[in-house]
Amino acid sequence: MTQLELVRALREEMGKGQSISQSYLSQIENGSRPHMTQSSRALLAKFFKVHPGFLVDDPEGYHAELTSDLRTTEGRLDVWLLQGSERFASDVEVSNVLIKAAREKDTRRAFLLLGAILETPGLADRLLDALRPELAAAGSHHRGGNGEGRRAR
């Protein structure tokens, strides 16, 4: 199917209000536009009757074959994180962090590290102060300014 044929078929099946231009398709195909918008990906996925994730590249290091039970866990975590990044697309920072976590070589280990950080009293706040002071300052307003607003689990 040519780009022009796809544009025509999209307009016929989805309606004029839900279409993509031939130039946009060309940019995707030739790599000058490496990422599609959420709405374009959803439209193409609906048209081709595939999951939207099918239309994006796999994260670096992804392997289709299962090498172990641990790799199965990694794959499920990565898929879950990528799906979450799409759900939180309106919160760009959260969406980007979820994508970074999915692309991490050892996702499981990264989550175990996050768990250890959160279990250590005060460590998350100290790390946030050091790594993202602008977020730490904004968060102190939500915690009443004393950094003790988080509940230990």
PDB file of C-alpha atoms in Angstrom:
ATOM      1  CA  MET A   1       0.000   0.000   0.000  1.00  0.00           C
ATOM      2  CA  THR A   2       1.479   3.358  -0.974  1.00  0.00           C
ATOM      3  CA  GLN A   3       1.373   6.361   1.316  1.00  0.00           C
ATOM      4  CA  LEU A   4      -1.289   7.993  -0.814  1.00  0.00           C
ATOM      5  CA  GLU A   5      -3.398   4.808  -0.833  1.00  0.00           C
ATOM      6  CA  LEU A   6      -3.122   4.656   2.953  1.00  0.00           C
ATOM      7  CA  VAL A   7      -4.216   8.299   3.323  1.00  0.00           C
ATOM      8  CA  ARG A   8      -7.253   7.642   1.090  1.00  0.00           C
ATOM      9  CA  ALA A   9      -8.169   4.428   2.926  1.00  0.00           C
ATOM     10  CA  LEU A  10      -7.853   6.175   6.311  1.00  0.00           C
ATOM     11  CA  ARG A  11     -10.173   8.973   5.165  1.00  0.00           C
ATOM     12  CA  GLU A  12     -12.720   6.499   3.801  1.00  0.00           C
ATOM     13  CA  GLU A  13     -12.724   4.245   6.847  1.00  0.00           C
ATOM     14  CA  MET A  14     -12.127   6.709   9.684  1.00  0.00           C
ATOM     15  CA  GLY A  15     -13.629   9.891   8.275  1.00  0.00           C
ATOM     16  CA  LYS A  16     -12.033  13.141   7.130  1.00  0.00           C
ATOM     17  CA  GLY A  17     -11.576  14.466  10.662  1.00  0.00           C
ATOM     18  CA  GLN A  18      -9.371  11.520  11.577  1.00  0.00           C
ATOM     19  CA  SER A  19      -6.654  11.315   8.984  1.00  0.00           C
ATOM     20  CA  ILE A  20      -2.926  11.663   8.497  1.00  0.00           C
ATOM     21  CA  SER A  21      -1.238  13.524   5.660  1.00  0.00           C
ATOM     22  CA  GLN A  22       0.936  11.840   3.064  1.00  0.00           C
ATOM     23  CA  SER A  23       3.842  14.103   4.057  1.00  0.00           C
ATOM     24  CA  TYR A  24       3.537  12.980   7.705  1.00  0.00           C
ATOM     25  CA  LEU A  25       3.634   9.329   6.601  1.00  0.00           C
ATOM     26  CA  SER A  26       6.665  10.084   4.460  1.00  0.00           C
ATOM     27  CA  GLN A  27       8.480  11.654   7.428  1.00  0.00           C
ATOM     28  CA  ILE A  28       7.753   8.581   9.558  1.00  0.00           C
ATOM     29  CA  GLU A  29       8.874   6.221   6.807  1.00  0.00           C
ATOM     30  CA  ASN A  30      12.130   8.019   5.970  1.00  0.00           C
ATOM     31  CA  GLY A  31      13.055   8.536   9.636  1.00  0.00           C
ATOM     32  CA  SER A  32      12.951  12.341   9.712  1.00  0.00           C
ATOM     33  CA  ARG A  33      10.134  12.002  12.298  1.00  0.00           C
ATOM     34  CA  PRO A  34      11.338   9.283  14.671  1.00  0.00           C
ATOM     35  CA  HIS A  35       8.263   9.399  16.950  1.00  0.00           C
ATOM     36  CA  MET A  36       4.585   9.500  16.092  1.00  0.00           C
ATOM     37  CA  THR A  37       2.098  11.474  18.119  1.00  0.00           C
ATOM     38  CA  GLN A  38      -0.165   9.502  20.435  1.00  0.00           C
ATOM     39  CA  SER A  39      -3.200  10.290  18.270  1.00  0.00           C
ATOM     40  CA  SER A  40      -1.477   9.251  15.020  1.00  0.00           C
ATOM     41  CA  ARG A  41      -0.273   5.987  16.542  1.00  0.00           C
ATOM     42  CA  ALA A  42      -3.764   5.270  17.897  1.00  0.00           C
ATOM     43  CA  LEU A  43      -5.361   6.063  14.521  1.00  0.00           C
ATOM     44  CA  LEU A  44      -2.958   3.815  12.591  1.00  0.00           C
ATOM     45  CA  ALA A  45      -3.305   1.028  15.160  1.00  0.00           C
ATOM     46  CA  LYS A  46      -7.096   1.189  14.899  1.00  0.00           C
ATOM     47  CA  PHE A  47      -6.935   1.181  11.102  1.00  0.00           C
ATOM     48  CA  PHE A  48      -4.520  -1.765  10.926  1.00  0.00           C
ATOM     49  CA  LYS A  49      -6.254  -3.481  13.875  1.00  0.00           C
ATOM     50  CA  VAL A  50      -3.072  -3.878  15.934  1.00  0.00           C
ATOM     51  CA  HIS A  51      -2.007  -2.794  19.425  1.00  0.00           C
ATOM     52  CA  PRO A  52      -0.440   0.739  19.352  1.00  0.00           C
ATOM     53  CA  GLY A  53       2.757  -0.701  20.833  1.00  0.00           C
ATOM     54  CA  PHE A  54       3.183  -2.732  17.658  1.00  0.00           C
ATOM     55  CA  LEU A  55       3.902   0.512  15.790  1.00  0.00           C
ATOM     56  CA  VAL A  56       6.901   1.594  17.874  1.00  0.00           C
ATOM     57  CA  ASP A  57      10.428   0.262  18.128  1.00  0.00           C
ATOM     58  CA  ASP A  58      11.273  -2.192  20.863  1.00  0.00           C
ATOM     59  CA  PRO A  59      13.385  -0.818  23.700  1.00  0.00           C
ATOM     60  CA  GLU A  60      17.139  -1.204  23.340  1.00  0.00           C
ATOM     61  CA  GLY A  61      18.225  -4.681  24.381  1.00  0.00           C
ATOM     62  CA  TYR A  62      14.805  -6.243  23.752  1.00  0.00           C
ATOM     63  CA  HIS A  63      14.872  -9.849  22.540  1.00  0.00           C
ATOM     64  CA  ALA A  64      11.858 -11.651  21.129  1.00  0.00           C
ATOM     65  CA  GLU A  65      12.993 -15.027  22.432  1.00  0.00           C
ATOM     66  CA  LEU A  66      12.591 -15.853  26.086  1.00  0.00           C
ATOM     67  CA  THR A  67      15.912 -16.744  27.635  1.00  0.00           C
ATOM     68  CA  SER A  68      14.771 -17.369  31.212  1.00  0.00           C
ATOM     69  CA  ASP A  69      11.991 -16.812  33.718  1.00  0.00           C
ATOM     70  CA  LEU A  70      13.815 -13.651  34.770  1.00  0.00           C
ATOM     71  CA  ARG A  71      13.765 -12.373  31.165  1.00  0.00           C
ATOM     72  CA  THR A  72      10.021 -13.082  31.096  1.00  0.00           C
ATOM     73  CA  THR A  73       9.648 -10.884  34.180  1.00  0.00           C
ATOM     74  CA  GLU A  74      11.807  -8.211  32.539  1.00  0.00           C
ATOM     75  CA  GLY A  75       9.659  -8.301  29.403  1.00  0.00           C
ATOM     76  CA  ARG A  76       6.416  -8.038  31.338  1.00  0.00           C
ATOM     77  CA  LEU A  77       7.781  -5.151  33.393  1.00  0.00           C
ATOM     78  CA  ASP A  78       8.977  -3.354  30.260  1.00  0.00           C
ATOM     79  CA  VAL A  79       5.626  -3.782  28.488  1.00  0.00           C
ATOM     80  CA  TRP A  80       3.770  -2.635  31.606  1.00  0.00           C
ATOM     81  CA  LEU A  81       6.002   0.443  31.879  1.00  0.00           C
ATOM     82  CA  LEU A  82       5.602   1.350  28.197  1.00  0.00           C
ATOM     83  CA  GLN A  83       1.836   0.988  28.439  1.00  0.00           C
ATOM     84  CA  GLY A  84       1.934   3.174  31.542  1.00  0.00           C
ATOM     85  CA  SER A  85       3.960   5.784  29.678  1.00  0.00           C
ATOM     86  CA  GLU A  86       1.156   6.002  27.140  1.00  0.00           C
ATOM     87  CA  ARG A  87      -1.480   6.325  29.879  1.00  0.00           C
ATOM     88  CA  PHE A  88       0.486   9.175  31.477  1.00  0.00           C
ATOM     89  CA  ALA A  89       1.300  10.945  28.200  1.00  0.00           C
ATOM     90  CA  SER A  90      -0.232  14.155  29.569  1.00  0.00           C
ATOM     91  CA  ASP A  91       2.372  14.150  32.375  1.00  0.00           C
ATOM     92  CA  VAL A  92       5.506  14.282  30.237  1.00  0.00           C
ATOM     93  CA  GLU A  93       7.951  13.859  33.142  1.00  0.00           C
ATOM     94  CA  VAL A  94       6.243  10.727  34.479  1.00  0.00           C
ATOM     95  CA  SER A  95       5.827   9.319  30.965  1.00  0.00           C
ATOM     96  CA  ASN A  96       9.533   9.859  30.208  1.00  0.00           C
ATOM     97  CA  VAL A  97      10.610   8.218  33.476  1.00  0.00           C
ATOM     98  CA  LEU A  98       8.484   5.165  32.689  1.00  0.00           C
ATOM     99  CA  ILE A  99      10.103   4.930  29.243  1.00  0.00           C
ATOM    100  CA  LYS A 100      13.585   5.274  30.782  1.00  0.00           C
ATOM    101  CA  ALA A 101      12.781   2.517  33.273  1.00  0.00           C
ATOM    102  CA  ALA A 102      11.564   0.231  30.457  1.00  0.00           C
ATOM    103  CA  ARG A 103      14.766   0.863  28.517  1.00  0.00           C
ATOM    104  CA  GLU A 104      16.940   0.105  31.539  1.00  0.00           C
ATOM    105  CA  LYS A 105      19.049  -3.005  30.914  1.00  0.00           C
ATOM    106  CA  ASP A 106      17.901  -4.640  34.163  1.00  0.00           C
ATOM    107  CA  THR A 107      14.431  -3.270  34.896  1.00  0.00           C
ATOM    108  CA  ARG A 108      13.831  -5.640  37.782  1.00  0.00           C
ATOM    109  CA  ARG A 109      17.037  -4.538  39.514  1.00  0.00           C
ATOM    110  CA  ALA A 110      16.067  -0.877  39.023  1.00  0.00           C
ATOM    111  CA  PHE A 111      12.722  -1.526  40.748  1.00  0.00           C
ATOM    112  CA  LEU A 112      14.408  -3.380  43.583  1.00  0.00           C
ATOM    113  CA  LEU A 113      16.724  -0.377  44.011  1.00  0.00           C
ATOM    114  CA  LEU A 114      13.726   1.966  44.051  1.00  0.00           C
ATOM    115  CA  GLY A 115      12.123  -0.239  46.710  1.00  0.00           C
ATOM    116  CA  ALA A 116      15.275  -0.103  48.847  1.00  0.00           C
ATOM    117  CA  ILE A 117      15.399   3.691  48.503  1.00  0.00           C
ATOM    118  CA  LEU A 118      11.764   4.041  49.544  1.00  0.00           C
ATOM    119  CA  GLU A 119      12.217   1.667  52.510  1.00  0.00           C
ATOM    120  CA  THR A 120      15.114   3.714  53.896  1.00  0.00           C
ATOM    121  CA  PRO A 121      13.693   6.565  55.982  1.00  0.00           C
ATOM    122  CA  GLY A 122      14.555   9.969  54.533  1.00  0.00           C
ATOM    123  CA  LEU A 123      16.696   8.633  51.687  1.00  0.00           C
ATOM    124  CA  ALA A 124      14.205   9.467  48.916  1.00  0.00           C
ATOM    125  CA  ASP A 125      13.960  13.065  50.153  1.00  0.00           C
ATOM    126  CA  ARG A 126      17.760  13.403  50.432  1.00  0.00           C
ATOM    127  CA  LEU A 127      18.261  11.998  46.928  1.00  0.00           C
ATOM    128  CA  LEU A 128      15.599  14.285  45.519  1.00  0.00           C
ATOM    129  CA  ASP A 129      17.245  17.262  47.228  1.00  0.00           C
ATOM    130  CA  ALA A 130      20.579  16.329  45.633  1.00  0.00           C
ATOM    131  CA  LEU A 131      19.404  15.255  42.177  1.00  0.00           C
ATOM    132  CA  ARG A 132      16.303  17.380  41.507  1.00  0.00           C
ATOM    133  CA  PRO A 133      16.279  20.299  43.979  1.00  0.00           C
ATOM    134  CA  GLU A 134      13.493  22.048  42.056  1.00  0.00           C
ATOM    135  CA  LEU A 135      11.189  19.069  42.675  1.00  0.00           C
ATOM    136  CA  ALA A 136      12.269  18.763  46.296  1.00  0.00           C
ATOM    137  CA  ALA A 137      11.373  22.436  46.908  1.00  0.00           C
ATOM    138  CA  ALA A 138       7.973  22.020  45.240  1.00  0.00           C
ATOM    139  CA  GLY A 139       7.321  18.823  47.211  1.00  0.00           C
ATOM    140  CA  SER A 140       8.071  20.441  50.562  1.00  0.00           C
ATOM    141  CA  HIS A 141       4.942  22.572  50.148  1.00  0.00           C
ATOM    142  CA  HIS A 142       2.867  19.386  49.834  1.00  0.00           C
ATOM    143  CA  ARG A 143       4.508  17.828  52.919  1.00  0.00           C
ATOM    144  CA  GLY A 144       4.049  20.834  55.110  1.00  0.00           C
ATOM    145  CA  GLY A 145       7.681  21.910  54.714  1.00  0.00           C
ATOM    146  CA  ASN A 146       9.205  19.396  57.129  1.00  0.00           C
ATOM    147  CA  GLY A 147       9.820  16.502  54.696  1.00  0.00           C
ATOM    148  CA  GLU A 148       7.888  14.107  56.950  1.00  0.00           C
ATOM    149  CA  GLY A 149       4.703  13.885  54.879  1.00  0.00           C
ATOM    150  CA  ARG A 150       5.455  10.470  53.379  1.00  0.00           C
ATOM    151  CA  ARG A 151       4.112   7.462  55.163  1.00  0.00           C
ATOM    152  CA  ALA A 152       6.453   4.512  55.781  1.00  0.00           C
ATOM    153  CA  ARG A 153       5.192   1.207  54.461  1.00  0.00           C
TER     154      ARG A 153
END
